[in-house]
Coordinates of C-alpha atoms in Angstrom, one line a residue:
M30 CA 79.4 127.4 89.4
L31 CA 79.4 131.0 88.8
L32 CA 78.7 130.6 85.0
V33 CA 74.3 131.4 85.1
T34 CA 71.9 133.2 83.0
P35 CA 72.5 137.4 82.9
P36 CA 70.8 138.7 85.7
A37 CA 67.9 141.3 84.7
G38 CA 69.4 144.3 83.2
A39 CA 72.9 142.8 82.3
A40 CA 73.9 143.0 78.7
L41 CA 74.6 139.2 76.3
Y42 CA 77.5 140.2 73.6
R43 CA 77.8 137.3 71.2
I44 CA 81.0 137.2 69.4
G45 CA 82.4 135.6 66.1
T46 CA 81.3 135.2 62.8
G47 CA 77.7 134.6 61.6
A48 CA 74.0 134.2 62.9
G49 CA 73.4 135.8 66.2
C50 CA 76.6 137.3 66.4
T51 CA 76.4 141.0 68.2
H52 CA 80.3 141.8 67.9
A53 CA 83.1 140.3 65.2
T54 CA 85.8 141.2 68.1
I55 CA 86.5 140.3 71.6
Q56 CA 87.7 144.0 71.9
A57 CA 85.0 145.6 70.5
A58 CA 82.5 143.6 73.1
V59 CA 84.8 144.8 75.9
N60 CA 84.5 148.4 74.8
A61 CA 81.3 148.1 74.7
A62 CA 80.7 146.3 77.6
A63 CA 83.0 148.5 80.1
A64 CA 80.4 151.4 80.6
S65 CA 77.8 149.0 82.4
V66 CA 77.5 148.9 86.2
E67 CA 75.8 145.1 85.9
A68 CA 76.9 141.4 85.9
D69 CA 77.6 141.2 81.5
E70 CA 78.3 138.3 79.7
L71 CA 80.8 138.1 76.9
R72 CA 80.1 134.6 74.9
I73 CA 83.0 134.1 72.5
S74 CA 81.7 131.6 70.2
Q75 CA 84.1 128.8 68.0
T76 CA 83.0 130.2 64.7
Q77 CA 86.6 131.8 64.0
N78 CA 90.3 131.4 65.1
Y79 CA 91.2 134.1 67.7
T80 CA 95.1 135.1 67.5
Q81 CA 97.0 138.7 67.8
Q82 CA 94.8 139.2 71.0
N83 CA 95.8 141.8 73.1
I84 CA 93.0 142.6 75.1
L85 CA 92.7 145.2 77.7
I86 CA 89.5 145.8 80.0
D87 CA 90.2 149.1 81.5
Q88 CA 88.6 150.5 84.6
A89 CA 85.4 148.3 83.4
M90 CA 82.9 149.6 85.8
G91 CA 80.8 145.9 86.5
V92 CA 81.6 142.1 86.7
M93 CA 82.8 141.4 83.5
E94 CA 82.3 137.4 81.8
L95 CA 84.5 135.8 79.4
A96 CA 82.6 132.8 78.4
G97 CA 84.5 130.2 75.5
G98 CA 82.8 126.8 74.5
F99 CA 80.3 128.3 72.4
A100 CA 79.6 126.6 69.1
T101 CA 78.2 129.3 67.6
C102 CA 76.9 132.8 68.7
Q103 CA 73.1 131.0 68.7
S104 CA 74.4 128.5 71.1
N105 CA 72.5 129.1 74.4
A106 CA 75.3 127.0 76.1
P107 CA 78.6 126.0 76.0
T108 CA 79.9 122.7 74.2
T109 CA 80.8 119.8 77.2
G110 CA 84.6 120.0 77.3
A111 CA 85.2 122.5 75.1
R112 CA 87.5 126.1 75.2
T113 CA 87.9 128.7 73.0
Q114 CA 91.3 129.4 72.3
L115 CA 92.9 133.1 72.3
N116 CA 96.4 133.6 71.3
G117 CA 98.6 136.3 72.0
G118 CA 100.5 138.0 69.8
G119 CA 103.1 141.6 69.7
S120 CA 104.7 142.1 73.1
L121 CA 101.9 142.1 75.2
P122 CA 99.7 140.3 77.5
V123 CA 96.8 138.2 75.8
I124 CA 94.5 139.4 78.7
R125 CA 95.4 143.3 80.6
I126 CA 93.0 144.0 83.3
N127 CA 93.6 147.5 85.0
N128 CA 91.5 148.4 87.8
T129 CA 88.5 147.0 87.4
A130 CA 86.7 145.3 90.4
T131 CA 85.6 141.2 88.5
V132 CA 86.6 139.7 85.9
R133 CA 85.5 136.2 84.8
L134 CA 87.2 133.4 82.4
Y135 CA 85.2 130.7 81.8
D136 CA 85.9 127.7 79.0
L137 CA 89.0 129.4 77.6
D138 CA 92.7 128.2 76.8
I139 CA 94.8 131.5 76.6
Q140 CA 98.4 130.8 75.4
G141 CA 100.9 132.2 73.3
G142 CA 101.0 135.3 74.9
S143 CA 104.3 137.9 75.4
T144 CA 105.8 140.0 77.7
T145 CA 108.8 141.8 78.7
S146 CA 107.1 143.3 81.9
S147 CA 104.3 141.0 83.8
G148 CA 101.6 138.4 83.1
G149 CA 102.7 136.7 79.7
G150 CA 99.3 135.2 79.7
V151 CA 96.8 137.4 82.3
Y152 CA 98.0 140.8 84.4
V153 CA 96.0 142.4 86.7
T154 CA 97.0 145.5 88.2
G155 CA 95.6 148.4 89.7
S156 CA 94.8 150.2 93.3
N157 CA 91.2 148.6 93.6
N158 CA 90.1 145.6 95.0
A159 CA 89.9 143.4 92.0
V160 CA 89.1 139.8 91.8
L161 CA 89.7 137.2 88.7
V162 CA 88.0 133.8 88.3
L163 CA 89.0 131.2 86.0
S164 CA 86.7 128.4 85.8
D165 CA 87.7 125.1 83.0
T166 CA 90.1 127.9 81.5
L167 CA 94.1 127.0 81.2
V168 CA 96.5 129.5 80.7
R169 CA 99.6 128.1 79.3
S170 CA 102.5 128.1 76.9
N171 CA 103.2 132.2 78.0
R172 CA 106.2 133.8 78.8
A173 CA 107.0 137.7 80.5
F174 CA 109.6 138.6 82.6
S175 CA 107.4 138.2 86.1
G176 CA 104.1 135.9 86.3
G177 CA 104.7 133.4 83.0
G178 CA 101.0 132.5 82.7
I179 CA 99.6 135.1 85.6
A180 CA 100.5 137.9 86.9
L181 CA 98.4 139.9 90.1
L182 CA 100.3 143.3 90.8
N183 CA 98.6 145.3 93.7
T184 CA 99.7 148.9 92.9
D185 CA 98.5 150.4 96.6
P186 CA 100.5 149.5 99.4
D187 CA 98.2 150.8 101.7
S188 CA 95.4 148.5 100.5
G189 CA 96.5 145.2 102.6
N190 CA 97.3 141.9 102.0
G191 CA 94.6 140.3 99.7
A192 CA 93.2 143.2 97.9
M193 CA 93.6 141.5 94.9
Q194 CA 92.7 137.9 94.4
L195 CA 92.7 135.2 92.1
L196 CA 90.2 132.2 92.1
M197 CA 90.7 129.1 90.5
F198 CA 87.8 126.5 89.4
G199 CA 87.3 123.1 88.1
R200 CA 90.1 122.3 85.7
S201 CA 91.6 125.1 85.7
A202 CA 95.5 125.1 85.4
V203 CA 97.9 127.5 85.1
L204 CA 101.0 125.3 83.4
S205 CA 104.4 124.9 81.0
N206 CA 105.0 129.0 81.0
S207 CA 108.3 130.5 81.8
A208 CA 109.5 133.7 82.7
E209 CA 112.6 135.2 85.2
V210 CA 109.9 134.9 88.3
G211 CA 107.3 133.2 89.0
G212 CA 106.8 130.9 85.9
G213 CA 103.0 130.6 86.1
I214 CA 102.1 132.5 88.5
H215 CA 103.8 135.8 89.8
C216 CA 101.1 137.2 93.1
S217 CA 102.2 140.7 95.1
G218 CA 99.8 142.2 97.2
G219 CA 97.2 140.2 96.9
R220 CA 95.7 136.2 97.3
V221 CA 96.0 133.2 95.4
M222 CA 93.2 130.8 95.7
M223 CA 93.1 127.2 94.3
F224 CA 89.5 124.9 94.5
D225 CA 88.3 121.7 92.6
Q226 CA 90.8 120.0 90.2
S227 CA 92.8 122.8 89.9
H228 CA 96.7 123.2 89.4
V229 CA 100.0 124.9 88.9
S230 CA 101.8 122.7 86.6
Y231 CA 105.7 122.7 84.2
N232 CA 106.4 126.0 84.9
S233 CA 109.7 127.8 84.8
A234 CA 111.3 130.3 86.1
L235 CA 115.2 131.7 85.9
E236 CA 115.1 132.7 89.3
H237 CA 112.5 132.0 92.1
G238 CA 108.8 130.3 92.2
G239 CA 109.0 128.0 89.4
G240 CA 105.1 127.2 89.9
I241 CA 104.1 130.2 92.2
F242 CA 105.8 133.9 93.3
A243 CA 104.2 134.9 96.2
D244 CA 105.0 138.3 97.7
N245 CA 103.5 139.3 100.5
C246 CA 100.7 137.3 98.6
S247 CA 98.8 134.8 100.6
L248 CA 98.3 130.9 99.6
V249 CA 94.6 129.1 100.0
I250 CA 95.1 126.3 98.5
G251 CA 92.5 123.2 98.3
S252 CA 92.4 121.6 95.4
T253 CA 92.7 117.4 94.1
G254 CA 94.9 118.7 91.4
V255 CA 96.2 115.7 89.1
N256 CA 95.5 112.6 91.4
G257 CA 96.7 114.9 94.1
A258 CA 99.3 116.3 92.6
V259 CA 98.4 119.9 92.9
V260 CA 101.8 121.6 92.3
L261 CA 103.3 119.7 89.6
S262 CA 106.7 119.7 88.1
N263 CA 107.7 123.0 88.1
N264 CA 111.6 124.5 87.7
A265 CA 113.5 127.4 89.8
G266 CA 116.6 128.1 89.1
G267 CA 117.0 129.7 92.3
H268 CA 114.8 129.0 95.1
G269 CA 111.2 127.0 94.9
G270 CA 111.0 124.9 92.4
G271 CA 106.8 124.7 92.7
L272 CA 106.2 127.9 95.7
Y273 CA 108.1 130.4 96.7
L274 CA 106.7 132.9 99.7
G275 CA 108.2 135.5 100.0
G276 CA 107.6 138.3 102.9
T277 CA 105.8 138.7 106.2
G278 CA 102.5 139.4 104.5
S279 CA 102.6 135.9 102.5
I280 CA 101.1 133.1 104.7
G281 CA 99.8 130.2 102.8
D282 CA 97.7 127.1 104.2
M283 CA 97.3 124.0 101.5
Y284 CA 95.3 121.5 103.0
T285 CA 93.6 118.2 101.5
V286 CA 89.8 118.1 100.4
D287 CA 89.4 114.6 99.5
P288 CA 89.9 112.1 102.0
L289 CA 91.0 109.5 99.1
V290 CA 93.3 112.3 97.1
P291 CA 96.2 114.0 99.6
A292 CA 97.1 117.3 98.3
G293 CA 100.4 117.5 97.2
I294 CA 103.4 119.6 95.7
V295 CA 105.6 116.8 93.7
G296 CA 108.0 116.9 91.6
N297 CA 109.5 120.4 91.3
S298 CA 113.0 121.0 91.3
A299 CA 115.6 123.9 92.4
L300 CA 118.8 125.1 92.9
R301 CA 117.3 125.4 96.9
G302 CA 113.9 124.4 97.8
G303 CA 112.8 121.6 95.3
G304 CA 109.4 121.4 96.4
V305 CA 108.7 125.0 98.6
A306 CA 111.2 128.2 99.7
V307 CA 109.9 130.2 102.6
A308 CA 111.7 133.4 103.4
N309 CA 111.7 136.7 104.9
G310 CA 108.7 136.5 107.8
A311 CA 106.8 134.2 105.3
Q312 CA 105.0 131.1 106.4
L313 CA 103.4 127.8 105.2
Y314 CA 100.9 125.7 106.7
M315 CA 100.1 122.2 105.1
Y316 CA 97.3 119.8 106.8
N317 CA 97.4 116.5 105.7
A318 CA 99.7 117.7 102.4
N319 CA 102.7 115.8 101.1
I320 CA 106.0 117.1 99.4
E321 CA 107.2 114.6 96.9
L322 CA 109.1 114.1 94.7
N323 CA 111.1 117.1 94.5
N324 CA 114.8 118.0 93.5
A325 CA 117.1 120.6 94.9
S326 CA 121.1 121.2 94.9
A327 CA 120.1 121.6 98.6
G328 CA 116.7 121.3 100.4
G329 CA 114.9 118.9 98.4
G330 CA 111.7 119.3 99.9
G331 CA 111.9 122.6 100.7
A332 CA 114.1 125.9 102.4
L333 CA 113.3 128.3 104.7
L334 CA 115.3 131.3 104.0
A335 CA 115.1 134.3 106.9
G336 CA 115.5 137.4 106.0
A337 CA 119.0 139.4 107.0
A338 CA 119.9 139.1 110.4
G339 CA 118.2 142.3 112.3
A340 CA 115.3 142.0 110.0
G341 CA 112.5 140.6 112.3
S342 CA 111.3 137.9 110.0
N343 CA 110.1 134.7 111.3
S344 CA 109.9 131.8 108.2
V345 CA 107.7 128.9 109.2
L346 CA 107.5 125.8 107.6
Y347 CA 104.5 123.4 109.2
M348 CA 103.1 120.5 108.3
T349 CA 100.7 118.7 110.6
N350 CA 98.1 115.9 110.0
M351 CA 96.1 117.4 113.5
M352 CA 93.0 119.5 112.6
E353 CA 93.4 122.2 115.3
G354 CA 93.7 125.3 113.5
G355 CA 93.1 124.4 109.8
P356 CA 90.7 125.6 107.2
A357 CA 87.1 124.3 107.9
A358 CA 87.4 122.5 104.2
A359 CA 90.6 120.4 105.3
V360 CA 89.6 116.9 106.1
T361 CA 90.9 113.6 107.6
C362 CA 92.5 110.8 104.9
A363 CA 90.8 107.8 104.9
D364 CA 94.2 106.5 105.4
P365 CA 96.4 108.3 107.8
E366 CA 99.5 106.6 106.0
A367 CA 98.9 108.3 102.9
C368 CA 99.2 111.9 103.9
N369 CA 101.4 114.2 106.0
L370 CA 104.2 113.0 104.0
V371 CA 107.8 114.5 103.2
R372 CA 108.9 111.4 100.7
G373 CA 111.2 110.9 97.7
N374 CA 112.7 114.0 97.8
R375 CA 116.0 114.4 96.9
A376 CA 119.3 117.0 96.9
I377 CA 121.7 116.5 94.6
D378 CA 124.2 119.1 93.2
D379 CA 123.3 120.1 89.8
G380 CA 127.0 121.0 88.8
D381 CA 128.7 117.6 89.6
G382 CA 125.7 115.3 90.6
E383 CA 127.0 114.8 93.9
R384 CA 125.0 114.2 97.0
A385 CA 123.8 117.6 99.1
P386 CA 122.1 118.9 102.3
G387 CA 119.0 118.5 103.3
A388 CA 116.9 115.7 101.1
A389 CA 113.8 117.3 103.2
V390 CA 114.6 120.1 104.3
I391 CA 117.6 123.2 104.9
V392 CA 117.1 126.1 107.4
D393 CA 118.9 129.4 107.2
A394 CA 118.4 131.3 109.9
P395 CA 120.8 134.5 110.5
S396 CA 119.0 135.4 113.5
A397 CA 117.5 134.0 116.4
Y398 CA 114.1 133.0 115.6
S399 CA 113.8 133.7 112.4
A400 CA 113.4 130.0 110.9
H401 CA 111.5 127.5 111.7
A402 CA 110.5 123.6 110.5
I403 CA 108.0 122.1 112.0
F404 CA 106.5 118.6 111.6
R405 CA 103.6 116.9 113.7
G406 CA 102.9 113.5 112.8
T407 CA 104.9 113.8 109.4
R408 CA 106.6 110.8 107.8
I409 CA 109.7 111.5 106.5
E410 CA 110.7 108.5 104.3
S411 CA 112.9 107.5 101.3
N412 CA 114.7 111.5 100.8
L413 CA 118.2 111.1 99.4
G414 CA 121.2 113.6 100.3
T415 CA 124.0 113.9 102.2
S416 CA 121.8 114.9 105.5
L417 CA 118.3 114.7 106.0
S418 CA 117.5 118.2 107.6
R419 CA 120.8 120.7 107.6
H420 CA 120.9 124.2 109.2
I421 CA 123.3 126.2 107.2
G422 CA 122.9 129.3 109.5
N423 CA 123.8 129.3 113.5
F424 CA 119.9 129.9 115.0
G425 CA 117.0 127.8 112.8
Q426 CA 115.0 124.9 114.4
V427 CA 113.7 122.2 113.2
S428 CA 111.3 120.7 114.7
F429 CA 109.6 117.1 114.7
N430 CA 106.8 115.9 117.2
G431 CA 105.0 112.3 116.6
A432 CA 107.0 112.0 113.4
L433 CA 108.1 109.1 111.6
I434 CA 111.5 109.3 110.6
V435 CA 112.6 105.8 108.3
R436 CA 114.1 104.7 105.2
N437 CA 116.0 107.8 104.1
D438 CA 119.0 107.8 102.4
V439 CA 121.9 109.9 103.8
S440 CA 125.7 109.6 103.6
G441 CA 126.6 111.5 106.5
V442 CA 124.5 112.8 109.2
L443 CA 121.0 112.0 109.5
L444 CA 119.8 115.1 111.3
D445 CA 122.4 118.0 111.1
A446 CA 122.6 121.3 112.7
P447 CA 125.9 122.2 113.5
G448 CA 125.8 126.1 114.1
T449 CA 126.3 127.7 117.6
A450 CA 122.9 128.3 118.4
N451 CA 120.7 125.9 116.3
S452 CA 117.8 124.0 117.7
L453 CA 117.2 120.1 117.0
V454 CA 114.0 119.1 118.4
L455 CA 112.5 115.4 118.3
L456 CA 109.8 114.9 120.5
A457 CA 108.1 111.6 120.7
S458 CA 109.3 110.4 117.3
T459 CA 110.2 107.4 115.7
V460 CA 113.5 107.4 113.8
A461 CA 114.8 103.9 112.3
S462 CA 115.8 101.8 109.2
N463 CA 117.7 105.0 107.8
L464 CA 121.1 104.2 105.7
M465 CA 124.1 107.1 106.8
G466 CA 127.3 107.2 106.5
T467 CA 129.2 104.7 108.2
G468 CA 129.7 105.3 111.6
R469 CA 128.2 109.0 111.6
G470 CA 125.3 109.5 114.4
V471 CA 121.7 110.6 114.1
L472 CA 121.8 113.5 115.0
K473 CA 124.8 116.5 115.3
G474 CA 124.0 119.8 117.2
A475 CA 124.8 122.4 119.3
G476 CA 124.4 121.1 122.3
G477 CA 123.9 123.5 125.6
C478 CA 120.4 123.5 125.7
D479 CA 118.0 124.2 128.5
P480 CA 115.8 121.0 129.1
N481 CA 113.1 123.4 130.1
D482 CA 113.3 125.3 127.0
D483 CA 113.1 124.0 123.3
V484 CA 114.0 127.3 121.2
R485 CA 118.4 126.3 120.9
G486 CA 120.2 123.7 121.2
S487 CA 119.6 120.0 120.8
Y488 CA 116.5 118.4 122.6
V489 CA 114.9 114.7 122.8
W490 CA 112.4 113.2 124.5
R491 CA 109.7 110.5 124.7
S492 CA 111.5 109.3 121.4
I493 CA 113.0 105.6 119.8
V494 CA 115.8 106.0 118.0
W495 CA 117.1 102.6 116.4
Q496 CA 119.5 103.0 114.5
P497 CA 122.7 99.9 114.9
S498 CA 126.1 100.7 114.5
H499 CA 125.2 104.6 114.9
P500 CA 125.2 106.2 117.5
L501 CA 122.4 108.7 118.7
I502 CA 124.6 111.6 118.8
E503 CA 127.2 113.1 116.8
A504 CA 128.0 116.1 119.0
A505 CA 129.4 119.4 117.9
S506 CA 129.7 120.4 121.4
T507 CA 128.9 118.6 124.7
P508 CA 125.3 117.8 125.1
V509 CA 123.3 117.8 128.1
P510 CA 121.8 114.6 129.8
G511 CA 118.5 116.4 130.5
C512 CA 118.1 117.3 127.2
F513 CA 117.6 113.7 126.1
R514 CA 114.8 112.0 128.5
Y515 CA 112.3 109.2 127.8
L516 CA 114.4 107.4 125.3
I517 CA 115.2 103.6 123.8
G518 CA 117.6 103.3 121.1
N519 CA 120.7 101.0 120.4
D520 CA 123.6 104.0 121.3
F521 CA 123.2 106.3 123.5
A522 CA 127.6 106.9 123.7
G523 CA 128.5 110.5 125.0
L524 CA 125.7 110.6 127.8
P525 CA 125.9 108.8 131.0
A526 CA 123.9 105.8 131.9
A527 CA 120.3 107.0 133.1
A528 CA 117.2 104.7 133.7
D529 CA 115.2 106.4 131.5
R530 CA 117.4 105.9 129.0
V531 CA 117.1 102.4 127.8
V532 CA 119.6 100.2 125.1
I533 CA 116.9 97.7 124.0
N534 CA 115.2 96.1 120.9
P535 CA 112.1 98.6 120.5
L536 CA 110.0 95.2 119.3
F537 CA 108.3 97.2 116.5
R538 CA 105.9 95.3 114.5
D539 CA 107.2 94.6 111.2
I540 CA 110.1 96.6 110.4
N541 CA 110.9 94.8 107.0
S542 CA 107.5 95.9 105.7
A543 CA 108.1 99.6 107.3
D544 CA 105.7 98.8 110.3
F545 CA 106.5 101.1 113.1
R546 CA 104.0 100.7 115.6
L547 CA 105.1 98.9 118.4
S548 CA 104.6 94.8 119.3
L549 CA 102.8 93.6 122.3
G550 CA 105.5 93.4 124.8
S551 CA 107.9 96.4 123.5
S552 CA 109.2 98.0 126.7
A553 CA 108.2 101.1 125.3
I554 CA 104.6 101.2 125.4
D555 CA 103.9 102.9 129.0
F556 CA 107.4 104.4 129.4
A557 CA 107.2 108.1 129.4
P558 CA 105.3 110.4 131.8
A559 CA 102.2 111.9 129.9
E560 CA 102.7 115.1 127.9
T561 CA 99.3 115.8 125.8
A562 CA 101.0 118.5 123.8
N563 CA 103.1 115.6 121.6
V564 CA 101.4 114.0 119.1
T565 CA 101.2 110.9 117.1
R566 CA 102.2 109.8 113.2
D567 CA 98.2 108.7 112.8
G568 CA 96.5 111.6 114.8
G569 CA 94.9 109.0 117.1
P570 CA 95.2 110.3 120.7
R571 CA 98.0 110.7 122.8
V572 CA 97.8 109.5 125.6
F573 CA 96.5 106.2 126.2
D574 CA 97.4 103.8 129.6
F575 CA 97.9 100.4 128.1
D576 CA 96.2 98.4 131.6
V577 CA 98.2 95.1 130.7
E578 CA 101.9 96.8 130.6
A579 CA 103.2 98.6 134.1
N580 CA 104.0 102.3 133.6
L581 CA 107.7 102.2 133.8
F582 CA 108.2 106.9 134.6
G583 CA 104.5 106.9 133.1
E584 CA 101.6 106.0 130.6
Q585 CA 102.9 107.6 127.4
D586 CA 104.1 105.3 124.8
L587 CA 107.6 106.3 123.3
G588 CA 108.0 107.1 119.7
A589 CA 105.0 108.2 116.8
Y590 CA 102.4 105.6 117.8
E591 CA 100.2 104.9 120.6
Y592 CA 99.3 101.2 121.1
A593 CA 96.2 101.6 122.0
L594 CA 95.7 102.3 118.3
D595 CA 96.6 99.3 117.4
R596 CA 94.9 96.9 120.1
I597 CA 91.9 98.6 119.6
F598 CA 91.7 99.0 115.0
S599 CA 93.9 96.5 114.2
D600 CA 92.7 93.4 116.3
G601 CA 89.3 93.1 116.0
F602 CA 88.4 95.0 119.1
E603 CA 85.6 97.3 117.3
D604 CA 83.9 94.2 116.3
G605 CA 83.9 92.6 119.3
N606 CA 85.5 89.8 118.7
Q607 CA 88.3 89.6 121.6

């Protein structure tokens, strides 16, 4: 989209051998174009091999475009699908960009760079508002100390987050790179934006951020990637196999842009946070996006690692199917059950192959209000570990609102929050058909919460917990009855009898087929007082007063779904058949 005929006054350079060529080397053309204030285009033909490339773009005055894929110097358009290879050599990045405003790379294959510093493939640095654009460009098989593929490092601490930008368009990819930190991309004090079908895949880091390491760097991920996998099969020896976000300046938005292709963080692995790690005040917001098939020794799907006590950080991992506050380009999925998933993640200890804590998420928070994992309408399914969620420190929060927690396989308690001041919140959610250790409870929490404060303690309202042979509570201390209200379940041992806690089969539509909507006649229909802040799994309205059922305490259904949606959209009412 950005590759157009150069504007009037701009220079056109043709690189290669043979008729029509203006320069034999890329560096010579770069040097010639550097003083121009126009948007100059450097067309790199495929008439020769480009090896031992250590291209330096230093303080170029105007926009510089390096475009590959041209068969000859006389070609006026690139060959469809062709990329020109730029191979590194020596101990420098393939392309270094210093204090240059805008560089655009089209139809290139940048590989083989190696440096003990930053940016094996492409290194962008300086104190200006630099923009690096990749369009249908690969950055692959490079290595560095940080940012094996690309390093975007802002050297001006006063310029603010986002002063430097990396934009990826088309079928651009950062893949199969390696580094100590940030196997694919290392961004510090900048912004990484991914669109179209761009992706970050198969990179590795010895420490943190197998795919992307973002240090006070913002992320905007609105791509379909590889069949939806945008951050795919990266590995980190430390934290964040797919993504590592650290620092209060790191804020990420990841969202689905194609209703048929949900965006995902898929198949990554790490010591902690196989899919993502959010640390030291960073915040990641995911809108109808998935975390699937990731592995870690703790926190298979994700890890929240807050800063040191008193540091004032507030790390957040927020997943939702609701569009309030989401990016304008975010869409609702054609099949709501295909999006907003935490599915198939595993917490397995690398040392002995045994199960480990937090198949879906771990929260490590040494100070109050410093780490929050929030799941709104999320389907959390088929994860494997000793527990599904695990609080490591004493002050973290894991919150489920309108969530569906089903068919997970844990050897201990399902939701484990044993610390003295942890928060475990379960609102308008459904928990069913999970495998747990013999006799273990669904949740183990601190107890002692304030019914009007969901920040600390164990807090379960308006939910269905149907786990035969397992009690709801495996308490670390005495639970407060007022924090367990409007519930249907199989075992409320440890709580006094109450009219709003009912032991009865909730009558799911088809539990064997993993359909956990309510059947007509379920006691969970019109059970609780209305709370419109509660959400639903499928993004439908809450609350709907179903006239056929008498309200017990109010018009809101228990669990992750409102029965009204089944009646209207699945039983033929929309066609006027009933």
